[in-house]
PDB file of C-alpha atoms in Angstrom:
ATOM      1  CA  MET A   1     -58.254  54.425  56.713  1.00 66.00           C
ATOM      2  CA  ARG A   2     -60.792  52.235  58.445  1.00 64.00           C
ATOM      3  CA  VAL A   3     -60.507  49.546  61.080  1.00 63.00           C
ATOM      4  CA  ALA A   4     -62.301  47.199  58.681  1.00 58.00           C
ATOM      5  CA  ARG A   5     -64.503  47.415  55.640  1.00 60.00           C
ATOM      6  CA  PRO A   6     -67.622  45.236  55.231  1.00 58.00           C
ATOM      7  CA  SER A   7     -65.934  43.362  52.381  1.00 57.00           C
ATOM      8  CA  ASP A   8     -63.022  42.461  54.691  1.00 60.00           C
ATOM      9  CA  LEU A   9     -65.438  40.368  56.716  1.00 59.00           C
ATOM     10  CA  LEU A  10     -68.130  39.376  54.212  1.00 64.00           C
ATOM     11  CA  VAL A  11     -65.827  37.814  51.617  1.00 63.00           C
ATOM     12  CA  PRO A  12     -63.975  35.583  54.123  1.00 63.00           C
ATOM     13  CA  ALA A  13     -67.260  34.646  55.787  1.00 60.00           C
ATOM     14  CA  LEU A  14     -68.816  33.502  52.492  1.00 66.00           C
ATOM     15  CA  GLY A  15     -65.630  31.915  51.214  1.00 65.00           C
ATOM     16  CA  GLY A  16     -65.091  30.184  54.529  1.00 61.00           C
ATOM     17  CA  ALA A  17     -68.639  28.876  54.462  1.00 65.00           C
ATOM     18  CA  LEU A  18     -68.054  27.375  51.022  1.00 67.00           C
ATOM     19  CA  PHE A  19     -64.818  25.675  52.070  1.00 64.00           C
ATOM     20  CA  ALA A  20     -66.484  24.532  55.279  1.00 60.00           C
ATOM     21  CA  LEU A  21     -69.351  22.985  53.330  1.00 69.00           C
ATOM     22  CA  ILE A  22     -66.988  21.091  51.042  1.00 80.00           C
ATOM     23  CA  ALA A  23     -64.810  19.927  53.939  1.00 71.00           C
ATOM     24  CA  GLY A  24     -67.901  18.942  55.939  1.00 66.00           C
ATOM     25  CA  LEU A  25     -69.329  16.864  53.097  1.00 76.00           C
ATOM     26  CA  VAL A  26     -66.008  15.077  52.637  1.00 77.00           C
ATOM     27  CA  GLY A  27     -65.764  14.443  56.376  1.00 72.00           C
ATOM     28  CA  ALA A  28     -69.364  13.216  56.552  1.00 75.00           C
ATOM     29  CA  ARG A  29     -68.827  10.748  53.727  1.00 78.00           C
ATOM     30  CA  ALA A  30     -65.647   9.445  55.300  1.00 80.00           C
ATOM     31  CA  ALA A  31     -66.617   9.272  58.973  1.00 80.00           C
ATOM     32  CA  GLY A  32     -70.240  10.229  59.440  1.00 80.00           C
ATOM     33  CA  LEU A  33     -72.385  13.302  59.925  1.00 79.00           C
ATOM     34  CA  GLY A  34     -70.974  14.285  63.316  1.00 79.00           C
ATOM     35  CA  VAL A  35     -67.394  14.293  62.083  1.00 71.00           C
ATOM     36  CA  GLY A  36     -68.413  16.170  58.939  1.00 71.00           C
ATOM     37  CA  LEU A  37     -70.139  18.850  61.000  1.00 76.00           C
ATOM     38  CA  ALA A  38     -67.114  19.222  63.280  1.00 77.00           C
ATOM     39  CA  VAL A  39     -64.725  19.455  60.326  1.00 69.00           C
ATOM     40  CA  GLY A  40     -66.911  22.018  58.583  1.00 68.00           C
ATOM     41  CA  LEU A  41     -67.213  24.205  61.669  1.00 73.00           C
ATOM     42  CA  GLY A  42     -63.470  23.927  62.278  1.00 72.00           C
ATOM     43  CA  VAL A  43     -62.639  25.021  58.748  1.00 66.00           C
ATOM     44  CA  TRP A  44     -65.055  27.956  58.915  1.00 64.00           C
ATOM     45  CA  ALA A  45     -63.689  29.071  62.276  1.00 71.00           C
ATOM     46  CA  GLY A  46     -60.133  28.828  60.949  1.00 70.00           C
ATOM     47  CA  VAL A  47     -60.885  30.959  57.889  1.00 65.00           C
ATOM     48  CA  LEU A  48     -62.699  33.582  59.963  1.00 63.00           C
ATOM     49  CA  GLY A  49     -59.886  33.643  62.521  1.00 64.00           C
ATOM     50  CA  TRP A  50     -57.338  34.250  59.769  1.00 66.00           C
ATOM     51  CA  ALA A  51     -59.490  36.992  58.206  1.00 65.00           C
ATOM     52  CA  LEU A  52     -60.072  38.757  61.523  1.00 67.00           C
ATOM     53  CA  ARG A  53     -56.394  39.098  62.396  1.00 68.00           C
ATOM     54  CA  ARG A  54     -55.956  42.442  60.669  1.00 69.00           C
ATOM     55  CA  PRO A  55     -59.224  44.068  61.839  1.00 68.00           C
ATOM     56  CA  LEU A  56     -58.579  42.954  65.422  1.00 68.00           C
ATOM     57  CA  ARG A  57     -55.031  44.286  65.310  1.00 72.00           C
ATOM     58  CA  ARG A  58     -56.298  47.584  63.908  1.00 70.00           C
ATOM     59  CA  LEU A  59     -58.954  47.759  66.567  1.00 73.00           C
ATOM     60  CA  ARG A  60     -56.283  47.462  69.239  1.00 82.00           C
ATOM     61  CA  VAL A  61     -54.203  50.141  67.533  1.00 76.00           C
ATOM     62  CA  ALA A  62     -57.213  52.461  67.203  1.00 75.00           C
ATOM     63  CA  ARG A  63     -57.966  52.170  70.916  1.00 85.00           C
ATOM     64  CA  ARG A  64     -54.476  53.310  71.917  1.00 88.00           C
ATOM     65  CA  ALA A  65     -54.059  57.071  72.107  1.00 88.00           C
ATOM     66  CA  LEU A  66     -51.007  58.637  70.513  1.00 93.00           C
ATOM     67  CA  PRO A  67     -48.504  59.975  73.039  1.00 95.00           C
ATOM     68  CA  GLN A  68     -49.032  63.618  73.897  1.00 96.00           C
ATOM     69  CA  ALA A  69     -45.658  64.515  72.410  1.00 96.00           C
ATOM     70  CA  SER A  70     -46.758  63.044  69.071  1.00 97.00           C
ATOM     71  CA  ARG A  71     -50.032  64.967  69.129  1.00 96.00           C
ATOM     72  CA  ASP A  72     -48.128  68.151  69.944  1.00 97.00           C
ATOM     73  CA  TRP A  73     -45.789  67.587  66.999  1.00 97.00           C
ATOM     74  CA  ILE A  74     -48.722  67.061  64.642  1.00 97.00           C
ATOM     75  CA  ALA A  75     -50.418  70.233  65.906  1.00 96.00           C
ATOM     76  CA  ASP A  76     -47.208  72.203  65.323  1.00 95.00           C
ATOM     77  CA  HIS A  77     -46.445  70.869  61.836  1.00 96.00           C
ATOM     78  CA  VAL A  78     -49.678  69.811  60.090  1.00 96.00           C
ATOM     79  CA  ARG A  79     -51.826  72.869  59.464  1.00 95.00           C
ATOM     80  CA  LEU A  80     -54.868  70.842  58.405  1.00 97.00           C
ATOM     81  CA  TYR A  81     -54.943  69.130  61.805  1.00 97.00           C
ATOM     82  CA  GLY A  82     -55.469  72.472  63.517  1.00 95.00           C
ATOM     83  CA  THR A  83     -58.627  73.141  61.483  1.00 96.00           C
ATOM     84  CA  LEU A  84     -60.331  69.844  62.359  1.00 97.00           C
ATOM     85  CA  ASP A  85     -62.973  69.296  64.992  1.00 96.00           C
ATOM     86  CA  ASP A  86     -62.400  66.787  67.792  1.00 96.00           C
ATOM     87  CA  ARG A  87     -63.727  63.894  65.750  1.00 95.00           C
ATOM     88  CA  GLY A  88     -61.562  64.812  62.770  1.00 96.00           C
ATOM     89  CA  ARG A  89     -58.482  65.063  64.956  1.00 96.00           C
ATOM     90  CA  ARG A  90     -59.125  61.678  66.483  1.00 95.00           C
ATOM     91  CA  ARG A  91     -59.468  60.158  63.006  1.00 95.00           C
ATOM     92  CA  PHE A  92     -56.251  61.856  61.881  1.00 97.00           C
ATOM     93  CA  GLU A  93     -54.423  60.518  64.944  1.00 97.00           C
ATOM     94  CA  ARG A  94     -55.863  57.051  64.306  1.00 95.00           C
ATOM     95  CA  ASP A  95     -54.571  57.104  60.728  1.00 95.00           C
ATOM     96  CA  VAL A  96     -51.142  58.106  62.007  1.00 96.00           C
ATOM     97  CA  ALA A  97     -51.261  55.159  64.395  1.00 94.00           C
ATOM     98  CA  PHE A  98     -52.326  52.792  61.580  1.00 93.00           C
ATOM     99  CA  ALA A  99     -49.397  53.954  59.433  1.00 94.00           C
ATOM    100  CA  LEU A 100     -46.943  53.591  62.315  1.00 94.00           C
ATOM    101  CA  ASP A 101     -48.198  50.068  62.962  1.00 91.00           C
ATOM    102  CA  GLY A 102     -48.398  48.963  59.342  1.00 89.00           C
ATOM    103  CA  LEU A 103     -45.211  50.332  57.816  1.00 92.00           C
ATOM    104  CA  THR A 104     -41.823  48.785  58.548  1.00 93.00           C
ATOM    105  CA  PHE A 105     -39.063  51.296  59.251  1.00 96.00           C
ATOM    106  CA  GLU A 106     -35.362  50.577  58.854  1.00 96.00           C
ATOM    107  CA  GLY A 107     -32.230  52.702  58.968  1.00 95.00           C
ATOM    108  CA  ALA A 108     -29.189  52.345  56.715  1.00 92.00           C
ATOM    109  CA  GLY A 109     -25.833  54.049  56.331  1.00 89.00           C
ATOM    110  CA  GLY A 110     -25.804  55.142  59.944  1.00 92.00           C
ATOM    111  CA  ALA A 111     -29.327  56.568  59.940  1.00 94.00           C
ATOM    112  CA  LYS A 112     -31.661  55.455  62.702  1.00 95.00           C
ATOM    113  CA  ALA A 113     -35.436  55.038  62.424  1.00 96.00           C
ATOM    114  CA  THR A 114     -36.213  57.284  65.380  1.00 97.00           C
ATOM    115  CA  ASP A 115     -39.707  57.775  66.744  1.00 96.00           C
ATOM    116  CA  GLU A 116     -39.721  61.325  65.387  1.00 97.00           C
ATOM    117  CA  LEU A 117     -38.805  60.266  61.851  1.00 97.00           C
ATOM    118  CA  ARG A 118     -41.384  57.493  61.923  1.00 97.00           C
ATOM    119  CA  LEU A 119     -44.000  60.032  63.043  1.00 98.00           C
ATOM    120  CA  MET A 120     -43.033  62.395  60.206  1.00 98.00           C
ATOM    121  CA  VAL A 121     -43.674  59.685  57.628  1.00 97.00           C
ATOM    122  CA  ALA A 122     -46.910  58.517  59.249  1.00 96.00           C
ATOM    123  CA  ALA A 123     -48.234  62.073  59.498  1.00 97.00           C
ATOM    124  CA  GLY A 124     -47.673  62.497  55.770  1.00 97.00           C
ATOM    125  CA  ALA A 125     -49.699  59.372  55.084  1.00 96.00           C
ATOM    126  CA  ALA A 126     -52.527  60.555  57.339  1.00 96.00           C
ATOM    127  CA  LEU A 127     -52.540  63.946  55.631  1.00 97.00           C
ATOM    128  CA  LEU A 128     -52.854  62.527  52.114  1.00 96.00           C
ATOM    129  CA  LEU A 129     -55.569  60.089  53.178  1.00 95.00           C
ATOM    130  CA  HIS A 130     -57.634  62.326  55.424  1.00 96.00           C
ATOM    131  CA  GLY A 131     -60.197  63.356  52.829  1.00 96.00           C
ATOM    132  CA  ARG A 132     -60.616  59.780  51.615  1.00 93.00           C
ATOM    133  CA  PRO A 133     -61.257  57.512  54.610  1.00 91.00           C
ATOM    134  CA  ASP A 134     -61.957  54.543  52.321  1.00 88.00           C
ATOM    135  CA  TRP A 135     -58.480  54.685  50.793  1.00 88.00           C
ATOM    136  CA  GLU A 136     -55.666  52.590  52.185  1.00 84.00           C
ATOM    137  CA  LEU A 137     -51.940  53.156  52.338  1.00 78.00           C
ATOM    138  CA  PRO A 138     -50.188  49.982  51.156  1.00 70.00           C
ATOM    139  CA  THR A 139     -48.681  49.003  54.492  1.00 61.00           C
ATOM    140  CA  GLU A 140     -46.619  46.111  53.202  1.00 72.00           C
ATOM    141  CA  ARG A 141     -44.033  48.765  52.437  1.00 84.00           C
ATOM    142  CA  THR A 142     -40.685  49.193  54.141  1.00 92.00           C
ATOM    143  CA  VAL A 143     -39.490  52.752  54.698  1.00 95.00           C
ATOM    144  CA  LEU A 144     -35.698  52.807  54.421  1.00 95.00           C
ATOM    145  CA  LEU A 145     -34.144  55.876  56.021  1.00 96.00           C
ATOM    146  CA  VAL A 146     -30.684  57.020  54.898  1.00 94.00           C
ATOM    147  CA  PRO A 147     -28.693  59.974  56.247  1.00 92.00           C
ATOM    148  CA  ASP A 148     -28.638  62.257  53.209  1.00 91.00           C
ATOM    149  CA  THR A 149     -28.923  62.311  49.425  1.00 89.00           C
ATOM    150  CA  PHE A 150     -28.242  58.975  47.739  1.00 88.00           C
ATOM    151  CA  ASP A 151     -27.767  57.365  44.334  1.00 79.00           C
ATOM    152  CA  GLU A 152     -29.781  54.637  42.660  1.00 70.00           C
ATOM    153  CA  ALA A 153     -27.842  51.964  44.540  1.00 63.00           C
ATOM    154  CA  TYR A 154     -28.627  53.733  47.838  1.00 56.00           C
ATOM    155  CA  GLY A 155     -24.891  53.996  48.387  1.00 52.00           C
ATOM    156  CA  ASP A 156     -23.271  56.656  50.494  1.00 50.00           C
ATOM    157  CA  GLU A 157     -19.706  56.502  49.148  1.00 52.00           C
ATOM    158  CA  GLU A 158     -20.321  59.500  46.886  1.00 56.00           C
ATOM    159  CA  PRO A 159     -22.888  62.312  47.193  1.00 59.00           C
ATOM    160  CA  GLY A 160     -26.118  61.319  45.475  1.00 70.00           C
ATOM    161  CA  VAL A 161     -28.841  63.319  43.793  1.00 83.00           C
ATOM    162  CA  TYR A 162     -31.971  61.826  45.339  1.00 89.00           C
ATOM    163  CA  ASP A 163     -33.801  62.877  48.494  1.00 93.00           C
ATOM    164  CA  GLY A 164     -36.356  60.115  48.061  1.00 94.00           C
ATOM    165  CA  MET A 165     -37.189  57.196  45.802  1.00 92.00           C
ATOM    166  CA  VAL A 166     -39.923  54.600  45.514  1.00 89.00           C
ATOM    167  CA  HIS A 167     -40.532  51.698  43.156  1.00 79.00           C
ATOM    168  CA  HIS A 168     -43.548  49.523  42.521  1.00 76.00           C
ATOM    169  CA  GLN A 169     -41.981  46.873  44.715  1.00 74.00           C
ATOM    170  CA  GLY A 170     -39.274  47.529  47.250  1.00 78.00           C
ATOM    171  CA  PRO A 171     -38.737  50.147  49.925  1.00 89.00           C
ATOM    172  CA  ILE A 172     -39.633  53.803  50.100  1.00 93.00           C
ATOM    173  CA  VAL A 173     -36.177  55.325  50.481  1.00 94.00           C
ATOM    174  CA  LEU A 174     -36.003  58.689  52.233  1.00 96.00           C
ATOM    175  CA  SER A 175     -33.172  60.978  53.226  1.00 96.00           C
ATOM    176  CA  THR A 176     -33.540  61.788  56.909  1.00 96.00           C
ATOM    177  CA  ARG A 177     -32.252  65.298  56.276  1.00 95.00           C
ATOM    178  CA  ALA A 178     -34.887  65.846  53.588  1.00 96.00           C
ATOM    179  CA  VAL A 179     -37.643  64.399  55.795  1.00 97.00           C
ATOM    180  CA  GLN A 180     -36.757  66.794  58.601  1.00 96.00           C
ATOM    181  CA  ASP A 181     -36.430  69.780  56.271  1.00 96.00           C
ATOM    182  CA  GLY A 182     -39.724  68.947  54.602  1.00 95.00           C
ATOM    183  CA  TRP A 183     -41.633  69.452  57.838  1.00 96.00           C
ATOM    184  CA  ALA A 184     -39.493  72.327  59.117  1.00 92.00           C
ATOM    185  CA  TYR A 185     -40.113  74.799  56.302  1.00 86.00           C
ATOM    186  CA  GLU A 186     -43.308  75.690  54.451  1.00 83.00           C
ATOM    187  CA  ASP A 187     -41.647  76.059  51.094  1.00 90.00           C
ATOM    188  CA  GLY A 188     -43.612  73.543  49.028  1.00 91.00           C
ATOM    189  CA  HIS A 189     -40.893  70.882  49.315  1.00 94.00           C
ATOM    190  CA  ASN A 190     -41.818  67.818  51.363  1.00 97.00           C
ATOM    191  CA  VAL A 191     -40.173  64.552  50.371  1.00 97.00           C
ATOM    192  CA  VAL A 192     -42.615  62.475  52.445  1.00 97.00           C
ATOM    193  CA  LEU A 193     -45.649  63.859  50.591  1.00 97.00           C
ATOM    194  CA  HIS A 194     -43.796  63.577  47.271  1.00 96.00           C
ATOM    195  CA  GLU A 195     -42.854  59.912  47.613  1.00 95.00           C
ATOM    196  CA  LEU A 196     -46.192  58.850  49.094  1.00 94.00           C
ATOM    197  CA  ALA A 197     -47.905  60.536  46.140  1.00 93.00           C
ATOM    198  CA  HIS A 198     -45.831  58.210  43.939  1.00 91.00           C
ATOM    199  CA  VAL A 199     -47.094  55.239  45.977  1.00 89.00           C
ATOM    200  CA  PHE A 200     -50.662  56.279  45.123  1.00 84.00           C
ATOM    201  CA  ASP A 201     -49.645  56.663  41.482  1.00 81.00           C
ATOM    202  CA  PHE A 202     -48.437  53.146  40.837  1.00 73.00           C
ATOM    203  CA  GLU A 203     -50.658  51.169  38.516  1.00 55.00           C
ATOM    204  CA  GLY A 204     -48.983  48.069  37.183  1.00 52.00           C
ATOM    205  CA  TRP A 205     -45.213  48.466  37.258  1.00 54.00           C
ATOM    206  CA  GLU A 206     -44.720  52.199  36.876  1.00 63.00           C
ATOM    207  CA  ALA A 207     -46.021  55.556  37.992  1.00 71.00           C
ATOM    208  CA  ASP A 208     -47.617  57.407  35.102  1.00 76.00           C
ATOM    209  CA  GLY A 209     -49.136  60.485  36.725  1.00 79.00           C
ATOM    210  CA  VAL A 210     -52.622  58.941  36.790  1.00 84.00           C
ATOM    211  CA  PRO A 211     -53.190  57.849  40.422  1.00 83.00           C
ATOM    212  CA  SER A 212     -54.598  54.375  40.903  1.00 77.00           C
ATOM    213  CA  PHE A 213     -57.433  55.814  43.034  1.00 80.00           C
ATOM    214  CA  LEU A 214     -58.584  58.171  40.263  1.00 84.00           C
ATOM    215  CA  ASP A 215     -62.072  57.641  38.854  1.00 84.00           C
ATOM    216  CA  PRO A 216     -61.455  56.048  35.419  1.00 85.00           C
ATOM    217  CA  ARG A 217     -64.009  58.438  33.913  1.00 88.00           C
ATOM    218  CA  SER A 218     -61.670  61.332  34.766  1.00 88.00           C
ATOM    219  CA  ALA A 219     -58.471  59.709  33.501  1.00 88.00           C
ATOM    220  CA  GLU A 220     -58.420  61.336  30.063  1.00 92.00           C
ATOM    221  CA  ALA A 221     -59.075  64.853  31.372  1.00 93.00           C
ATOM    222  CA  TRP A 222     -56.545  64.294  34.162  1.00 93.00           C
ATOM    223  CA  THR A 223     -53.838  63.188  31.713  1.00 92.00           C
ATOM    224  CA  THR A 224     -54.470  66.208  29.491  1.00 94.00           C
ATOM    225  CA  LEU A 225     -54.193  68.535  32.478  1.00 95.00           C
ATOM    226  CA  MET A 226     -50.968  66.923  33.711  1.00 93.00           C
ATOM    227  CA  ARG A 227     -49.296  67.246  30.328  1.00 93.00           C
ATOM    228  CA  ARG A 228     -50.426  70.859  29.962  1.00 95.00           C
ATOM    229  CA  GLU A 229     -48.977  71.666  33.377  1.00 96.00           C
ATOM    230  CA  MET A 230     -45.755  69.870  32.459  1.00 95.00           C
ATOM    231  CA  ARG A 231     -45.334  72.200  29.481  1.00 96.00           C
ATOM    232  CA  ARG A 232     -45.910  75.203  31.749  1.00 96.00           C
ATOM    233  CA  ALA A 233     -43.311  73.944  34.219  1.00 95.00           C
ATOM    234  CA  GLU A 234     -40.838  73.377  31.383  1.00 94.00           C
ATOM    235  CA  ARG A 235     -41.271  76.996  30.291  1.00 95.00           C
ATOM    236  CA  GLY A 236     -40.940  78.261  33.850  1.00 94.00           C
ATOM    237  CA  GLN A 237     -44.557  79.421  34.031  1.00 94.00           C
ATOM    238  CA  GLY A 238     -46.404  79.186  37.333  1.00 94.00           C
ATOM    239  CA  VAL A 239     -44.972  78.073  40.659  1.00 95.00           C
ATOM    240  CA  LEU A 240     -44.140  74.393  40.138  1.00 96.00           C
ATOM    241  CA  ARG A 241     -40.410  73.720  40.123  1.00 93.00           C
ATOM    242  CA  ALA A 242     -38.795  72.587  36.880  1.00 93.00           C
ATOM    243  CA  TYR A 243     -38.553  68.954  38.043  1.00 94.00           C
ATOM    244  CA  ALA A 244     -42.325  68.711  37.542  1.00 95.00           C
ATOM    245  CA  ALA A 245     -41.700  68.829  33.781  1.00 95.00           C
ATOM    246  CA  SER A 246     -39.637  65.621  33.799  1.00 94.00           C
ATOM    247  CA  ALA A 247     -42.603  63.199  33.803  1.00 92.00           C
ATOM    248  CA  PRO A 248     -46.352  63.151  34.507  1.00 92.00           C
ATOM    249  CA  ALA A 249     -45.661  61.238  37.721  1.00 92.00           C
ATOM    250  CA  GLU A 250     -43.318  63.982  38.920  1.00 94.00           C
ATOM    251  CA  LEU A 251     -45.850  66.658  38.010  1.00 95.00           C
ATOM    252  CA  PHE A 252     -48.419  64.938  40.222  1.00 95.00           C
ATOM    253  CA  ALA A 253     -45.976  64.498  43.112  1.00 95.00           C
ATOM    254  CA  VAL A 254     -44.634  68.067  42.969  1.00 96.00           C
ATOM    255  CA  ALA A 255     -48.167  69.456  42.708  1.00 97.00           C
ATOM    256  CA  THR A 256     -49.177  67.396  45.751  1.00 97.00           C
ATOM    257  CA  GLU A 257     -46.387  69.005  47.781  1.00 97.00           C
ATOM    258  CA  GLN A 258     -47.560  72.470  46.789  1.00 97.00           C
ATOM    259  CA  PHE A 259     -51.210  71.600  47.340  1.00 97.00           C
ATOM    260  CA  PHE A 260     -50.748  70.691  50.989  1.00 97.00           C
ATOM    261  CA  GLU A 261     -47.988  73.131  51.903  1.00 96.00           C
ATOM    262  CA  ARG A 262     -48.782  76.242  49.841  1.00 96.00           C
ATOM    263  CA  PRO A 263     -52.347  75.848  48.591  1.00 97.00           C
ATOM    264  CA  ALA A 264     -53.114  79.556  48.145  1.00 96.00           C
ATOM    265  CA  ARG A 265     -50.063  79.965  45.931  1.00 96.00           C
ATOM    266  CA  LEU A 266     -51.032  76.933  43.844  1.00 97.00           C
ATOM    267  CA  ARG A 267     -54.648  78.087  43.550  1.00 97.00           C
ATOM    268  CA  ASN A 268     -53.602  81.562  42.406  1.00 96.00           C
ATOM    269  CA  HIS A 269     -51.257  80.304  39.682  1.00 96.00           C
ATOM    270  CA  HIS A 270     -52.735  76.920  38.722  1.00 97.00           C
ATOM    271  CA  SER A 271     -56.449  77.126  39.459  1.00 97.00           C
ATOM    272  CA  GLU A 272     -57.479  74.151  37.302  1.00 97.00           C
ATOM    273  CA  LEU A 273     -54.772  71.939  38.771  1.00 97.00           C
ATOM    274  CA  PHE A 274     -55.737  73.052  42.276  1.00 97.00           C
ATOM    275  CA  ASP A 275     -59.405  72.182  41.660  1.00 96.00           C
ATOM    276  CA  ALA A 276     -58.415  68.773  40.288  1.00 95.00           C
ATOM    277  CA  LEU A 277     -56.412  68.023  43.432  1.00 96.00           C
ATOM    278  CA  VAL A 278     -59.279  69.212  45.651  1.00 96.00           C
ATOM    279  CA  ALA A 279     -61.512  66.701  43.886  1.00 94.00           C
ATOM    280  CA  PHE A 280     -58.915  63.934  44.033  1.00 94.00           C
ATOM    281  CA  TYR A 281     -57.977  64.318  47.701  1.00 95.00           C
ATOM    282  CA  ASN A 282     -61.542  65.335  48.618  1.00 95.00           C
ATOM    283  CA  LEU A 283     -60.478  68.241  50.815  1.00 96.00           C
ATOM    284  CA  THR A 284     -59.416  71.859  50.607  1.00 96.00           C
ATOM    285  CA  PRO A 285     -56.274  72.443  52.664  1.00 96.00           C
ATOM    286  CA  PRO A 286     -56.139  75.626  54.770  1.00 96.00           C
ATOM    287  CA  ASP A 287     -54.186  78.459  53.206  1.00 94.00           C
ATOM    288  CA  GLU A 288     -50.664  79.137  54.339  1.00 90.00           C
ATOM    289  CA  PRO A 289     -50.190  82.220  56.555  1.00 83.00           C
ATOM    290  CA  GLU A 290     -49.217  85.399  54.778  1.00 72.00           C
ATOM    291  CA  LEU A 291     -45.603  86.455  55.159  1.00 56.00           C
ATOM    292  CA  GLY A 292     -44.868  89.458  57.284  1.00 53.00           C
ATOM    293  CA  ALA A 293     -42.297  92.144  56.512  1.00 47.00           C
ATOM    294  CA  GLY A 294     -38.808  90.674  56.360  1.00 47.00           C
ATOM    295  CA  GLU A 295     -39.958  87.047  56.555  1.00 48.00           C
ATOM    296  CA  SER A 296     -38.820  84.399  54.100  1.00 48.00           C
ATOM    297  CA  LEU A 297     -40.324  81.039  53.264  1.00 48.00           C
ATOM    298  CA  MET A 298     -37.118  79.266  54.195  1.00 44.00           C
ATOM    299  CA  SER A 299     -37.132  80.664  57.704  1.00 44.00           C
ATOM    300  CA  ARG A 300     -40.862  80.572  58.407  1.00 43.00           C
ATOM    301  CA  ARG A 301     -41.789  77.569  60.557  1.00 42.00           C
ATOM    302  CA  TRP A 302     -45.245  76.101  60.995  1.00 36.00           C
ATOM    303  CA  SER A 303     -47.378  77.909  63.519  1.00 28.00           C
TER     304      SER A 303
END
């Protein structure tokens, strides 16, 4: 993510100039050249001031360093961060800060939007975006945190089946237990990465497994690959869990989890899918550490 893109400033500047010209001409006709000039300049300044609000806010956010405790957590839990140079780490931390500032976090059902949970979500956003600095996380989103699994009404009267859920409009709903587990174990299950992958996937009103950022020239080949991998998952071939076979969107989200958490395993069993994700995310994540004797994936923590 960037503080501002040239288009963020150029379009308002040109549009503001046009409105200023029109307003100035009207003012000049009504009350003379001096009034018209003042009105025009006032309109242009107002449009520019409105357009600069977001870049100036981001600039302030970018200048504030993350707390040391947050940087320590990222170093302990995001393997990619440990492979970056100083500049890359600063950019990663800046993206975390942008996500923390832009997203709205709320708790429900007794769950609280703690600083740690907010950091876990923001770190997932920074991870998915790191290879594509021109991409943006839609920060109009609300992240709704609930204690545990939930149903489609987000109720907690009965045990639900969902760890996370996201729609085209509305909140990103996440189970706090699943968020914590996702970063605690390197098992290829991370609900934050899964649901944010869905956010990237929305085009129109539904997720279809073809991310909105994908080059349109690659869409046909991408769709063919997703459906082929869905058939493999349905037959139990490879390392993607069976849920990936339920829809192209779920295949993409499940594959994203594996790509960032267990890339070597994905590359060894799904080389074409791995290469497609390398191209899409524009990075190659560092391989997971090899397991030692007696170690299990469910007990192995990030190092």
